[in-house]
Amino acid sequence: MKLTMTSALAGLTLALALSTATFAADIKIGVLVPTTGGQASYGQDMANAVQLAMDELNKAGGGNTYSMVVGDDGCDPQQAVNAATKLASSGIAGVVGGYCSGATIPTLKIFGDAKLPFIITAANSTKLIPANPGNAFMINSTGNDQVAKAIDVWKAKGVKSLAIVNEGDAYSQDLATLAQKSFTEGGGTVADFETVNHGEQDFSSVVTKIKAANPDAVFWTAYDDDGGPFIKQLREGGYQGAIYVGDGSTSTNLLKLAGDASEGVFAFSSPTAEFLPDAKAFADAYQAKFNVAPSSYGPLTYDGMKLLADAISKAGGTDSAKVIDALSKEDYKGLAGEISFRPDHTLARSNFIVIEAKGGAWALAQ
Amino acid sequence: MTLTTILLQQLVNGLVLGSFYALVALGYTMVFGVVKLLNFAHGDLYMVGAFIGLLALSLVAGAVGTSWVGVGLAILLSMLAVGFFGVFIERIAYAPMLKAPRLSILITALAVSLVLQNGVLSLTGGQVMPFSPKLGFAGINLGDIFINYKQIALAGAAAVLMLALELFVSRTQYGRAMRAVSVDKDMSELMGIDVNRIIAVTFFVGTALAAAAGTMAGAYYGSIWYFMGFLIGLKAFTAAVIGGIGSIPGAMLGGLVLGLLESFGTQIPGIGSAWKDVFSFSVLILVLVFKPTGLLGKSEQERM
């Protein structure tokens, strides 16, 4: 361990000294993820994805040799500050990761002060956007993007009237009001806007109201545990239009709870490996190396690492100002789609995908 | 859909929802009538009833399938098992507290509620479990009004159970003893009534009704989880208070009134689904202001 540290440090010195040259360099990348606590499995998945990307980069040659330093944020803002401070002083050239939005926000200033490029691969709260000092790039789409994707889909499918149902919590209500606003601005009619209680199983009165309003589509913005029964009752009540659910309801549990009624339900989902045609090789390599299937944010984090490496090679070295500049001009094709950034460093194009329930499983919608 | 058909459909919705509230409210009101205890664990017994019902359904599925007969059998088994479980809880948690101050037994009830919730949480891992009997989507279309067979069966079963309870309380010896205990426990004891036995019977019947409601709710809504009893416990308590706590016809009426208030509240412009609970609880407050004993409750006269 000590030996690799020394060699890595030596490599870094070399890299700094020869940063403009095309010489081979050893580059350390910080990975900020929770590896302890309730979200540890997601954090480990992201670290694995970075490792896989590094292995491929190192094998492909191209000059630079990458290695990673993991900082455990524990999905806790305080612990994240400590982890980020430690990472910032360990000679890294950039950071990949960020799973919990709450834990990622306070690290933005630390990495900003250290002038480190930071690719945020999972955290997607809209609160990250104003807190970004300019060094961070978000490659997971935000709630705004989910709605933008939804509006596009509805426009394409000729949905002119919509019923929106949420549960009054921060997540589902934000998504619902955002969708209501955008859909109305786009010339559509929100025929019905309903709020139900979490855990209340009877949706019959809301179903009757929706049926009476007879919208082209119904959009459920809350989580899967109530979404399943809601879909079931909607179909049993005789509603025959299209049903859409948000990214909180993309689990297979939703399909089990809704039973036969789930057939043909559409969901907006973050890009996960099983639905990305280009991610097959990634998923296979991941399975072979770590003996588990990649979970939700594996492909995005893999993209994040490759993106950073791409920017470093375009910048001709690890000079942070040049790398950040290269990142903001990036036009990279990753597993999860094209990555280029808006001036606020969020994804220029939504990476949300649309999946459809078929025979009790999710499949990519056409 | 015209306004009339919408309102008729909401009437159907309200009656079905009200049947659940009424069945659970009956247990609250019976226990309160006999031992003057607000059994806050009652909603959780409804939840336990749903899980036992699911277990029973999987046991009988091999013999009779998971259609109407299977579900009916599961309801009966769950009523029986959870009824005895209710008596067991009464014996170990409430019986030692009957002579203690009222507050102690109330807190015991809260503790039992937590034990049941967390027990099921750890047994099931907090997962929402699908409860999917093969009852189909079929139903009757009356113009634009759609009533599926499940709703009819459910309201029918609730009516039968309530009728049976009414006959039990008014016509049998146990029923008479139960009424006597609720009027005056000490005097009943002096008249030779085995009060402990009557309390046990009360818990059995009340809990069995909650278990029936739980199993029916599971089969009707299609999913069950450890926290499902909380909200309905609260609502059923409200129903019992609207009807007049301690009164059996009051609990039935209160349940139906609350179910109808909620379904029509959703339909009223300016209230809608977001405000329907505010609407129905406002009605509760009005009832308590103008008739503190509830719709069918009798006022108690304290003699000084």
XYZ file of C-alpha atoms in Angstrom:
670
model
C 0.000 0.000 0.000
C 2.737 2.352 1.029
C 4.633 1.462 -2.090
C 1.712 2.327 -4.348
C 1.191 5.592 -2.482
C 4.795 6.547 -3.014
C 4.778 5.534 -6.609
C 1.503 7.380 -7.112
C 2.973 10.496 -5.518
C 6.069 10.189 -7.620
C 3.854 9.775 -10.634
C 1.876 12.837 -9.701
C 4.973 14.953 -9.362
C 5.964 13.723 -12.753
C 2.526 14.493 -14.092
C 2.650 18.016 -12.735
C 6.116 18.565 -14.087
C 5.232 17.298 -17.520
C 1.592 18.245 -17.593
C 1.706 19.812 -21.029
C 3.659 16.967 -22.528
C 2.008 13.837 -23.865
C 4.065 11.717 -21.505
C 2.489 8.977 -19.448
C 1.325 10.183 -16.055
C -0.147 8.647 -12.913
C -3.345 10.432 -11.983
C -5.278 10.022 -8.738
C -9.012 10.643 -8.754
C -11.088 11.151 -5.612
C -14.325 9.192 -5.334
C -16.839 10.741 -2.955
C -19.522 8.161 -2.127
C -21.125 6.660 0.975
C -19.417 3.350 1.743
C -20.953 3.034 5.196
C -24.510 3.507 6.419
C -27.881 2.880 4.809
C -26.848 3.957 1.302
C -23.564 2.020 1.340
C -24.612 -0.423 -1.372
C -25.221 2.425 -3.830
C -21.878 3.992 -2.872
C -20.012 0.733 -3.339
C -21.678 0.288 -6.711
C -20.458 3.722 -7.795
C -16.909 3.053 -6.576
C -16.950 -0.235 -8.500
C -18.041 1.560 -11.652
C -15.155 4.033 -11.307
C -12.752 1.130 -10.785
C -14.023 -0.566 -13.924
C -13.667 2.621 -15.960
C -10.110 3.101 -14.646
C -9.144 -0.482 -15.470
C -10.309 0.024 -19.045
C -8.561 3.382 -19.351
C -5.333 1.951 -17.982
C -5.505 -1.094 -20.217
C -6.220 0.978 -23.306
C -2.988 2.857 -22.793
C -3.412 6.425 -23.942
C -0.651 7.547 -21.641
C -2.246 8.153 -18.263
C -2.568 5.641 -15.445
C -5.510 6.241 -13.145
C -5.976 5.200 -9.537
C -8.628 6.152 -7.040
C -8.898 7.450 -3.496
C -12.265 6.768 -1.894
C -13.747 9.310 0.523
C -16.677 7.981 2.560
C -19.332 10.671 2.953
C -21.705 8.286 4.769
C -24.588 10.171 3.158
C -24.116 12.672 5.999
C -23.316 16.365 5.427
C -20.817 16.562 8.302
C -18.983 13.409 7.430
C -18.983 14.519 3.802
C -17.167 17.750 4.726
C -14.446 15.759 6.495
C -14.135 13.292 3.655
C -13.967 16.085 1.063
C -11.329 18.011 3.000
C -9.221 14.896 3.261
C -9.650 14.126 -0.432
C -8.797 17.700 -1.425
C -5.450 17.437 0.355
C -4.474 14.038 -1.000
C -3.129 15.182 -4.347
C -6.054 14.243 -6.542
C -6.696 15.690 -9.978
C -10.480 15.602 -9.782
C -13.481 14.076 -8.049
C -16.157 11.686 -9.274
C -19.227 10.704 -7.261
C -21.778 12.411 -5.060
C -24.744 10.213 -4.261
C -26.810 11.927 -1.560
C -27.712 15.476 -2.537
C -27.730 16.622 1.097
C -24.205 15.308 1.657
C -22.909 16.562 -1.682
C -23.992 20.201 -1.303
C -21.492 21.204 1.473
C -18.583 19.574 -0.404
C -19.093 21.851 -3.414
C -17.388 24.776 -1.676
C -14.473 22.625 -0.486
C -13.753 21.233 -3.931
C -14.432 24.688 -5.369
C -11.821 26.311 -3.129
C -9.373 23.542 -4.030
C -10.242 24.204 -7.709
C -10.884 20.528 -8.354
C -13.138 19.455 -11.208
C -16.045 17.509 -9.692
C -18.283 15.223 -11.750
C -21.505 14.653 -9.788
C -22.870 11.371 -11.078
C -25.967 10.625 -9.004
C -27.060 13.486 -6.721
C -29.649 15.506 -8.630
C -31.410 17.937 -6.322
C -32.051 21.287 -8.001
C -30.488 22.823 -4.853
C -27.052 21.740 -6.124
C -27.295 24.133 -9.058
C -27.055 27.494 -7.229
C -24.527 26.036 -4.735
C -22.081 25.159 -7.499
C -19.024 27.471 -7.469
C -18.274 26.543 -11.070
C -16.081 23.485 -10.763
C -18.871 20.911 -10.535
C -20.711 19.213 -13.398
C -23.938 17.261 -12.910
C -24.387 14.318 -15.236
C -27.603 13.015 -13.707
C -30.701 14.847 -14.827
C -32.645 16.906 -12.299
C -36.373 17.085 -11.593
C -36.636 19.860 -14.181
C -35.277 17.448 -16.770
C -37.709 14.717 -15.807
C -40.579 17.098 -16.468
C -38.991 18.266 -19.722
C -38.752 14.629 -20.828
C -42.338 14.009 -19.789
C -43.590 17.021 -21.734
C -41.740 15.804 -24.847
C -43.257 12.343 -24.539
C -46.758 13.654 -23.995
C -46.448 15.997 -26.936
C -45.302 13.105 -29.143
C -48.147 10.886 -27.955
C -50.770 13.573 -28.430
C -51.661 13.877 -24.752
C -53.752 17.056 -24.485
C -55.322 16.659 -21.073
C -53.671 15.277 -17.985
C -54.549 14.291 -14.434
C -51.704 14.644 -11.915
C -51.732 12.793 -8.588
C -49.175 13.381 -5.807
C -48.880 12.626 -2.099
C -48.112 16.081 -0.739
C -44.477 15.302 0.241
C -41.551 17.442 -0.983
C -40.525 15.066 -3.768
C -43.861 14.146 -5.295
C -45.415 17.581 -4.848
C -42.449 19.342 -6.485
C -42.626 16.994 -9.438
C -46.403 17.410 -9.667
C -46.443 21.217 -9.557
C -43.509 21.393 -11.971
C -45.351 19.109 -14.390
C -48.566 21.066 -13.972
C -46.803 24.360 -14.740
C -44.907 23.097 -17.786
C -47.845 21.186 -19.217
C -50.156 24.198 -18.935
C -47.536 26.498 -20.459
C -47.201 24.075 -23.344
C -50.884 24.503 -24.145
C -52.147 21.359 -22.420
C -54.985 21.163 -19.930
C -54.476 19.776 -16.454
C -57.944 18.311 -16.097
C -57.441 17.177 -12.536
C -54.811 17.731 -9.821
C -55.123 15.487 -6.785
C -53.274 15.023 -3.507
C -53.689 11.789 -1.569
C -52.362 10.643 1.814
C -49.347 8.362 1.951
C -50.405 4.945 3.211
C -54.108 5.492 2.649
C -55.204 2.576 0.530
C -58.517 3.790 -0.778
C -58.243 5.906 -3.907
C -61.793 5.244 -5.138
C -63.090 8.802 -4.797
C -60.050 10.198 -6.635
C -60.442 7.514 -9.295
C -64.076 8.527 -9.830
C -63.031 12.159 -10.205
C -60.331 11.244 -12.717
C -62.731 9.066 -14.654
C -65.227 11.904 -14.785
C -62.562 14.338 -16.010
C -61.505 11.657 -18.528
C -57.968 12.924 -19.277
C -55.777 11.440 -22.017
C -53.216 10.425 -19.406
C -52.690 10.172 -15.652
C -49.323 11.080 -14.082
C -48.507 9.575 -10.649
C -45.551 11.458 -9.108
C -45.154 9.655 -5.759
C -43.486 6.382 -4.737
C -44.165 2.772 -5.698
C -45.736 1.492 -2.456
C -48.933 3.469 -3.041
C -48.472 3.724 -6.801
C -49.187 0.003 -7.286
C -52.568 0.033 -5.530
C -53.407 3.354 -7.195
C -52.844 1.947 -10.689
C -54.830 -1.135 -9.810
C -57.813 0.868 -8.594
C -57.596 3.224 -11.562
C -57.945 0.281 -13.949
C -60.585 -1.471 -11.856
C -62.547 1.770 -11.787
C -62.670 1.659 -15.562
C -60.112 4.308 -16.539
C -58.706 3.375 -19.963
C -56.260 6.158 -20.825
C -52.491 6.044 -20.480
C -50.797 5.917 -17.069
C -47.364 7.468 -16.407
C -45.321 7.304 -13.204
C -42.271 9.276 -12.053
C -38.808 7.979 -11.165
C -39.886 7.157 -7.594
C -42.076 4.358 -8.919
C -39.757 2.531 -11.304
C -39.267 -0.529 -9.087
C -40.464 -4.013 -9.906
C -42.416 -3.859 -6.659
C -44.814 -1.442 -8.341
C -45.575 -4.090 -10.947
C -46.164 -6.756 -8.311
C -48.508 -4.525 -6.331
C -50.479 -3.395 -9.362
C -50.695 -6.939 -10.756
C -52.289 -7.247 -14.192
C -53.268 -3.575 -14.093
C -49.618 -2.588 -14.551
C -49.581 -3.702 -18.182
C -48.737 -0.766 -20.428
C -47.836 1.674 -17.645
C -45.062 4.098 -18.638
C -42.356 5.328 -16.259
C -39.683 8.026 -16.475
C -36.472 6.524 -15.158
C -32.831 7.407 -14.642
C -30.746 5.435 -17.128
C -30.000 2.064 -15.533
C -27.748 -0.532 -17.144
C -30.466 -3.021 -18.078
C -32.236 -0.537 -20.362
C -29.260 0.968 -22.120
C -28.366 -0.799 -25.352
C -24.744 0.372 -25.076
C -24.389 -0.762 -21.485
C -24.455 -4.506 -22.158
C -20.692 -4.811 -22.308
C -20.400 -2.663 -19.199
C -22.887 -4.805 -17.280
C -21.116 -8.012 -18.336
C -17.671 -6.725 -17.397
C -19.036 -5.435 -14.098
C -20.660 -8.778 -13.322
C -17.465 -10.635 -14.178
C -15.254 -8.420 -12.029
C -17.424 -7.799 -8.948
C -19.742 -10.802 -9.127
C -22.878 -8.657 -8.751
C -25.026 -6.791 -11.236
C -24.492 -3.016 -11.430
C -27.254 -1.024 -9.739
C -28.927 2.277 -10.589
C -26.033 4.709 -10.810
C -23.284 2.399 -12.110
C -23.515 3.430 -15.772
C -23.646 7.148 -14.955
C -20.660 6.930 -12.632
C -18.733 4.930 -15.206
C -19.556 7.665 -17.723
C -18.451 10.275 -15.191
C -14.986 8.753 -14.825
C -14.541 8.324 -18.567
C -15.742 11.885 -19.096
C -13.201 13.257 -16.641
C -10.418 11.243 -18.303
C -11.538 12.544 -21.679
C -11.438 16.130 -20.427
C -7.975 15.585 -18.928
C -6.617 14.296 -22.215
C -8.281 17.163 -24.095
C -6.805 19.658 -21.637
C -3.424 18.031 -22.175
C -2.909 17.482 -18.461
C -4.390 17.884 -15.046
C -4.241 21.674 -14.796
C -7.611 22.228 -13.142
C -8.597 25.441 -14.929
C -7.940 23.769 -18.286
C -9.803 20.578 -17.288
C -12.824 22.567 -16.082
C -12.768 24.534 -19.309
C -12.557 21.319 -21.323
C -15.458 19.851 -19.360
C -17.707 22.812 -20.032
C -17.045 22.351 -23.751
C -17.452 18.571 -23.614
C -19.586 16.721 -26.091
C -19.122 13.179 -24.911
C -21.049 10.071 -25.891
C -21.422 7.825 -22.845
C -23.387 4.709 -21.989
C -26.295 6.795 -20.751
C -26.374 9.105 -23.744
C -24.736 12.314 -24.857
C -23.145 14.499 -22.239
C -22.783 18.221 -22.820
C -23.464 20.988 -20.360
C -25.598 24.091 -20.012
C -23.932 27.236 -18.658
C -25.088 26.194 -15.154
C -23.243 22.872 -15.597
C -26.329 20.683 -15.673
C -26.918 18.239 -18.501
C -27.901 19.976 -21.728
C -30.106 17.084 -22.670
C -32.235 15.087 -20.260
C -30.953 11.541 -19.819
C -34.276 10.268 -18.529
C -35.498 7.228 -20.369
C -39.042 5.986 -20.766
C -39.777 2.414 -19.753
C -42.969 0.449 -20.146
C -44.448 -2.389 -18.105
C -44.776 -5.519 -20.207
C -45.810 -8.875 -18.809
C -44.803 -7.976 -15.256
C -41.368 -6.525 -16.103
C -40.024 -3.165 -17.234
C -38.818 -2.808 -20.794
C -37.484 0.129 -22.742
C -40.428 1.922 -24.366
C -40.365 2.570 -28.079
C -70.351 11.242 -16.868
C -73.090 13.524 -15.678
C -73.035 15.044 -12.217
C -75.718 12.621 -11.026
C -73.756 9.560 -12.055
C -70.580 10.986 -10.533
C -72.381 11.547 -7.250
C -73.922 8.063 -7.347
C -70.495 6.552 -8.016
C -69.079 8.522 -5.082
C -71.957 7.188 -2.985
C -70.867 3.638 -3.825
C -67.226 4.509 -3.061
C -68.202 6.089 0.237
C -70.307 3.129 1.318
C -67.485 0.658 0.600
C -64.911 2.769 2.427
C -67.437 3.372 5.204
C -67.922 -0.398 5.665
C -64.233 -0.738 6.534
C -64.369 2.171 8.947
C -67.514 0.769 10.530
C -66.067 -2.724 11.067
C -62.951 -1.322 12.724
C -64.938 1.279 14.670
C -67.103 -1.488 16.164
C -64.106 -2.989 17.942
C -63.130 0.397 19.341
C -66.586 1.112 20.578
C -67.241 -2.338 22.102
C -64.000 -2.345 24.044
C -64.630 1.194 25.192
C -68.161 0.293 26.239
C -67.069 -2.641 28.360
C -63.695 -1.660 29.848
C -63.621 2.112 29.185
C -60.335 1.668 27.333
C -59.399 3.454 24.108
C -57.603 0.531 22.552
C -55.082 2.315 20.358
C -53.674 -1.045 19.299
C -56.940 -1.780 17.505
C -55.752 -0.479 14.136
C -52.683 -2.676 14.445
C -54.833 -5.729 15.076
C -56.502 -4.878 11.763
C -53.018 -4.942 10.216
C -52.167 -8.268 11.924
C -55.501 -9.560 10.626
C -54.463 -8.692 7.074
C -51.156 -10.563 7.411
C -52.779 -13.603 9.032
C -55.368 -13.480 6.245
C -52.609 -13.580 3.635
C -51.002 -16.500 5.451
C -54.352 -18.300 5.685
C -55.027 -17.696 2.011
C -51.711 -19.288 1.063
C -52.526 -22.267 3.311
C -55.960 -22.896 1.815
C -54.922 -21.981 -1.725
C -53.923 -25.569 -2.513
C -57.324 -26.944 -1.554
C -59.794 -24.289 -2.707
C -57.748 -21.840 -4.785
C -57.445 -18.104 -4.197
C -60.811 -17.110 -5.568
C -63.995 -16.228 -3.642
C -64.118 -19.425 -1.554
C -60.441 -19.137 -0.662
C -60.775 -15.530 0.409
C -63.916 -16.294 2.412
C -62.115 -19.095 4.199
C -59.082 -16.882 4.785
C -61.319 -14.235 6.365
C -62.872 -16.786 8.739
C -59.500 -18.272 9.714
C -58.017 -14.850 10.258
C -61.000 -13.809 12.418
C -60.605 -16.900 14.552
C -56.816 -16.683 14.946
C -56.614 -12.939 15.498
C -59.674 -13.040 17.768
C -57.801 -15.365 20.128
C -54.711 -13.212 19.716
C -56.779 -10.228 20.873
C -57.883 -12.148 23.956
C -54.245 -13.126 24.588
C -53.188 -9.466 24.429
C -56.012 -8.508 26.766
C -54.913 -11.186 29.254
C -51.225 -10.313 29.343
C -51.293 -6.548 28.749
C -54.644 -5.108 29.790
C -56.044 -7.419 32.482
C -53.329 -6.565 35.031
C -54.034 -2.886 34.386
C -57.810 -2.910 34.780
C -57.646 -1.717 38.382
C -54.840 0.778 37.703
C -55.501 4.445 36.856
C -56.984 4.998 33.387
C -53.839 6.647 32.093
C -51.718 3.517 32.716
C -53.920 1.317 30.578
C -54.014 3.940 27.822
C -50.225 3.962 27.721
C -50.219 0.161 27.729
C -52.425 0.291 24.633
C -49.929 2.591 22.916
C -47.139 0.188 23.867
C -49.049 -2.783 22.440
C -49.537 -0.791 19.230
C -45.785 -0.180 18.946
C -44.965 -3.813 19.730
C -47.324 -5.065 17.015
C -46.122 -2.572 14.405
C -42.444 -3.178 15.031
C -42.924 -6.915 15.381
C -44.487 -7.128 11.936
C -41.909 -4.648 10.618
C -39.061 -6.927 11.635
C -40.826 -10.071 10.432
C -41.579 -8.641 6.992
C -38.586 -6.343 6.582
C -40.909 -3.362 6.110
C -41.776 -4.496 2.612
C -45.153 -3.760 1.081
C -46.454 -7.233 0.284
C -48.769 -7.991 -2.606
C -52.047 -9.664 -1.641
C -53.488 -10.775 -4.914
C -56.381 -13.204 -4.850
C -57.988 -14.049 -8.158
C -61.180 -12.072 -7.836
C -61.083 -10.516 -11.263
C -62.103 -7.125 -12.544
C -65.711 -7.978 -13.356
C -68.656 -6.045 -12.087
C -72.005 -4.520 -12.890
C -72.423 -1.529 -15.164
C -75.439 0.599 -14.363
C -75.206 3.209 -17.050
C -71.992 5.031 -16.227
C -71.846 3.722 -12.699
C -69.530 0.781 -12.243
C -69.743 -1.477 -9.212
C -67.406 -4.444 -9.212
C -68.309 -7.700 -7.522
C -65.618 -7.206 -4.920
C -67.319 -4.037 -3.725
C -70.670 -5.786 -3.514
C -69.195 -8.771 -1.676
C -67.350 -6.492 0.682
C -70.293 -4.308 1.616
C -72.454 -7.447 1.869
C -69.997 -9.230 4.147
C -69.705 -6.134 6.329
C -73.504 -5.917 6.580
C -73.780 -9.606 7.513
C -71.103 -9.248 10.189
C -72.776 -6.188 11.642
C -76.174 -7.874 11.657
C -74.670 -10.926 13.365
C -73.092 -8.681 15.962
C -76.352 -6.875 16.575
C -78.153 -10.214 17.089
C -75.343 -11.451 19.308
C -75.504 -8.398 21.552
C -79.295 -8.128 21.717
C -80.400 -11.779 21.729
C -77.770 -13.947 23.425
C -76.893 -14.382 27.054
C -73.334 -13.193 26.438
C -74.694 -10.121 24.701
C -76.936 -9.314 27.622
C -74.057 -9.792 30.042
C -71.907 -7.555 27.878
C -74.489 -4.799 28.018
C -74.796 -5.235 31.768
C -71.017 -4.958 32.261
C -70.921 -1.802 30.172
C -73.577 -0.213 32.399
C -72.028 -1.166 35.721
C -69.118 -3.525 36.077
C -69.167 -3.884 39.871
C -72.889 -4.464 40.052
C -72.681 -7.065 37.288
C -70.055 -8.908 39.253
C -72.335 -8.916 42.291
C -75.117 -10.326 40.119
C -72.958 -13.319 39.308
C -71.639 -12.311 35.879
C -68.094 -13.502 35.173
C -66.792 -10.077 34.204
C -63.361 -11.303 33.108
C -64.976 -13.773 30.767
C -67.218 -11.095 29.293
C -64.231 -8.824 28.753
C -62.465 -11.671 26.957
C -65.500 -12.275 24.739
C -65.658 -8.553 23.945
C -62.024 -8.513 22.896
C -62.509 -11.650 20.841
C -65.460 -10.242 18.910
C -63.979 -6.757 18.464
C -60.621 -8.086 17.294
C -62.221 -10.667 14.992
C -64.156 -7.858 13.269
C -60.936 -5.889 12.810
C -59.249 -9.003 11.396
C -62.133 -9.494 8.967
C -61.810 -5.873 7.851
C -58.023 -6.240 7.514
C -58.225 -9.370 5.385
C -60.951 -7.869 3.222
C -58.948 -4.663 2.795
C -55.886 -6.683 1.788
C -57.850 -8.678 -0.779
C -59.654 -5.573 -2.036
C -56.753 -3.111 -2.276
C -54.143 -5.732 -3.136
C -51.291 -4.773 -0.821
C -50.489 -4.923 2.868
C -47.706 -3.515 5.033
C -46.883 -3.098 8.706
C -48.084 0.500 8.964
C -51.456 0.028 7.253
C -53.336 -0.005 10.561
C -52.267 3.436 11.698
C -54.353 5.655 9.466
C -57.436 3.448 9.524
C -57.144 3.148 13.307
C -57.282 6.921 13.524
C -60.171 7.162 11.080
C -62.142 4.361 12.764
C -61.657 6.046 16.117
C -63.046 9.213 14.546
C -65.984 7.224 13.187
C -66.670 5.768 16.626
C -66.628 9.261 18.149
C -68.917 10.686 15.453
C -71.393 7.880 16.059
C -71.065 8.096 19.824
C -68.340 6.029 21.424
C -69.689 3.038 23.314
C -72.709 2.715 21.023
C -72.718 -0.186 18.555
C -75.239 1.258 16.055
C -73.363 4.535 16.487
C -70.106 2.953 15.265
C -71.829 1.565 12.178
C -73.450 4.904 11.407
C -70.252 6.839 12.174
C -68.221 4.614 9.842
C -70.612 5.095 6.949
C -70.892 8.850 7.594
C -67.098 9.250 7.601
C -66.714 7.162 4.425
C -69.347 9.263 2.651
C -67.864 12.545 3.908
C -64.482 11.572 2.500
C -65.714 10.487 -0.915
C -68.021 13.473 -1.351
C -65.401 15.800 0.112
C -63.096 14.833 -2.755
C -65.784 15.870 -5.193
C -66.618 19.280 -3.710
C -64.856 22.049 -5.658
C -62.426 24.005 -3.519
C -62.020 21.085 -1.095
C -60.887 18.208 -3.303
C -58.660 15.338 -2.281
C -56.039 17.609 -0.701
C -58.546 19.023 1.805
C -60.896 16.093 2.269
C -59.460 15.160 5.663
C -59.764 18.747 6.848
C -63.371 18.624 5.703
C -64.261 15.374 7.466
C -62.444 16.295 10.666
C -64.215 19.676 10.670
C -67.476 17.767 10.647
C -66.161 15.760 13.617
C -65.508 18.991 15.502
C -68.969 20.319 14.661
C -70.578 17.089 15.873
C -68.611 17.298 19.109
C -69.564 20.954 19.614
C -73.278 20.477 19.070
C -73.678 16.920 20.294
C -70.701 15.991 22.474
C -71.886 12.403 22.931
C -71.877 11.737 19.186
C -74.815 11.065 16.891
C -76.215 8.041 18.754
C -74.378 8.255 22.064
C -76.249 8.454 25.351
C -75.269 11.167 27.761
C -73.918 9.828 31.003
C -75.249 11.331 34.168
C -72.770 11.579 36.976
C -74.428 11.491 40.335
C -72.684 13.563 42.921
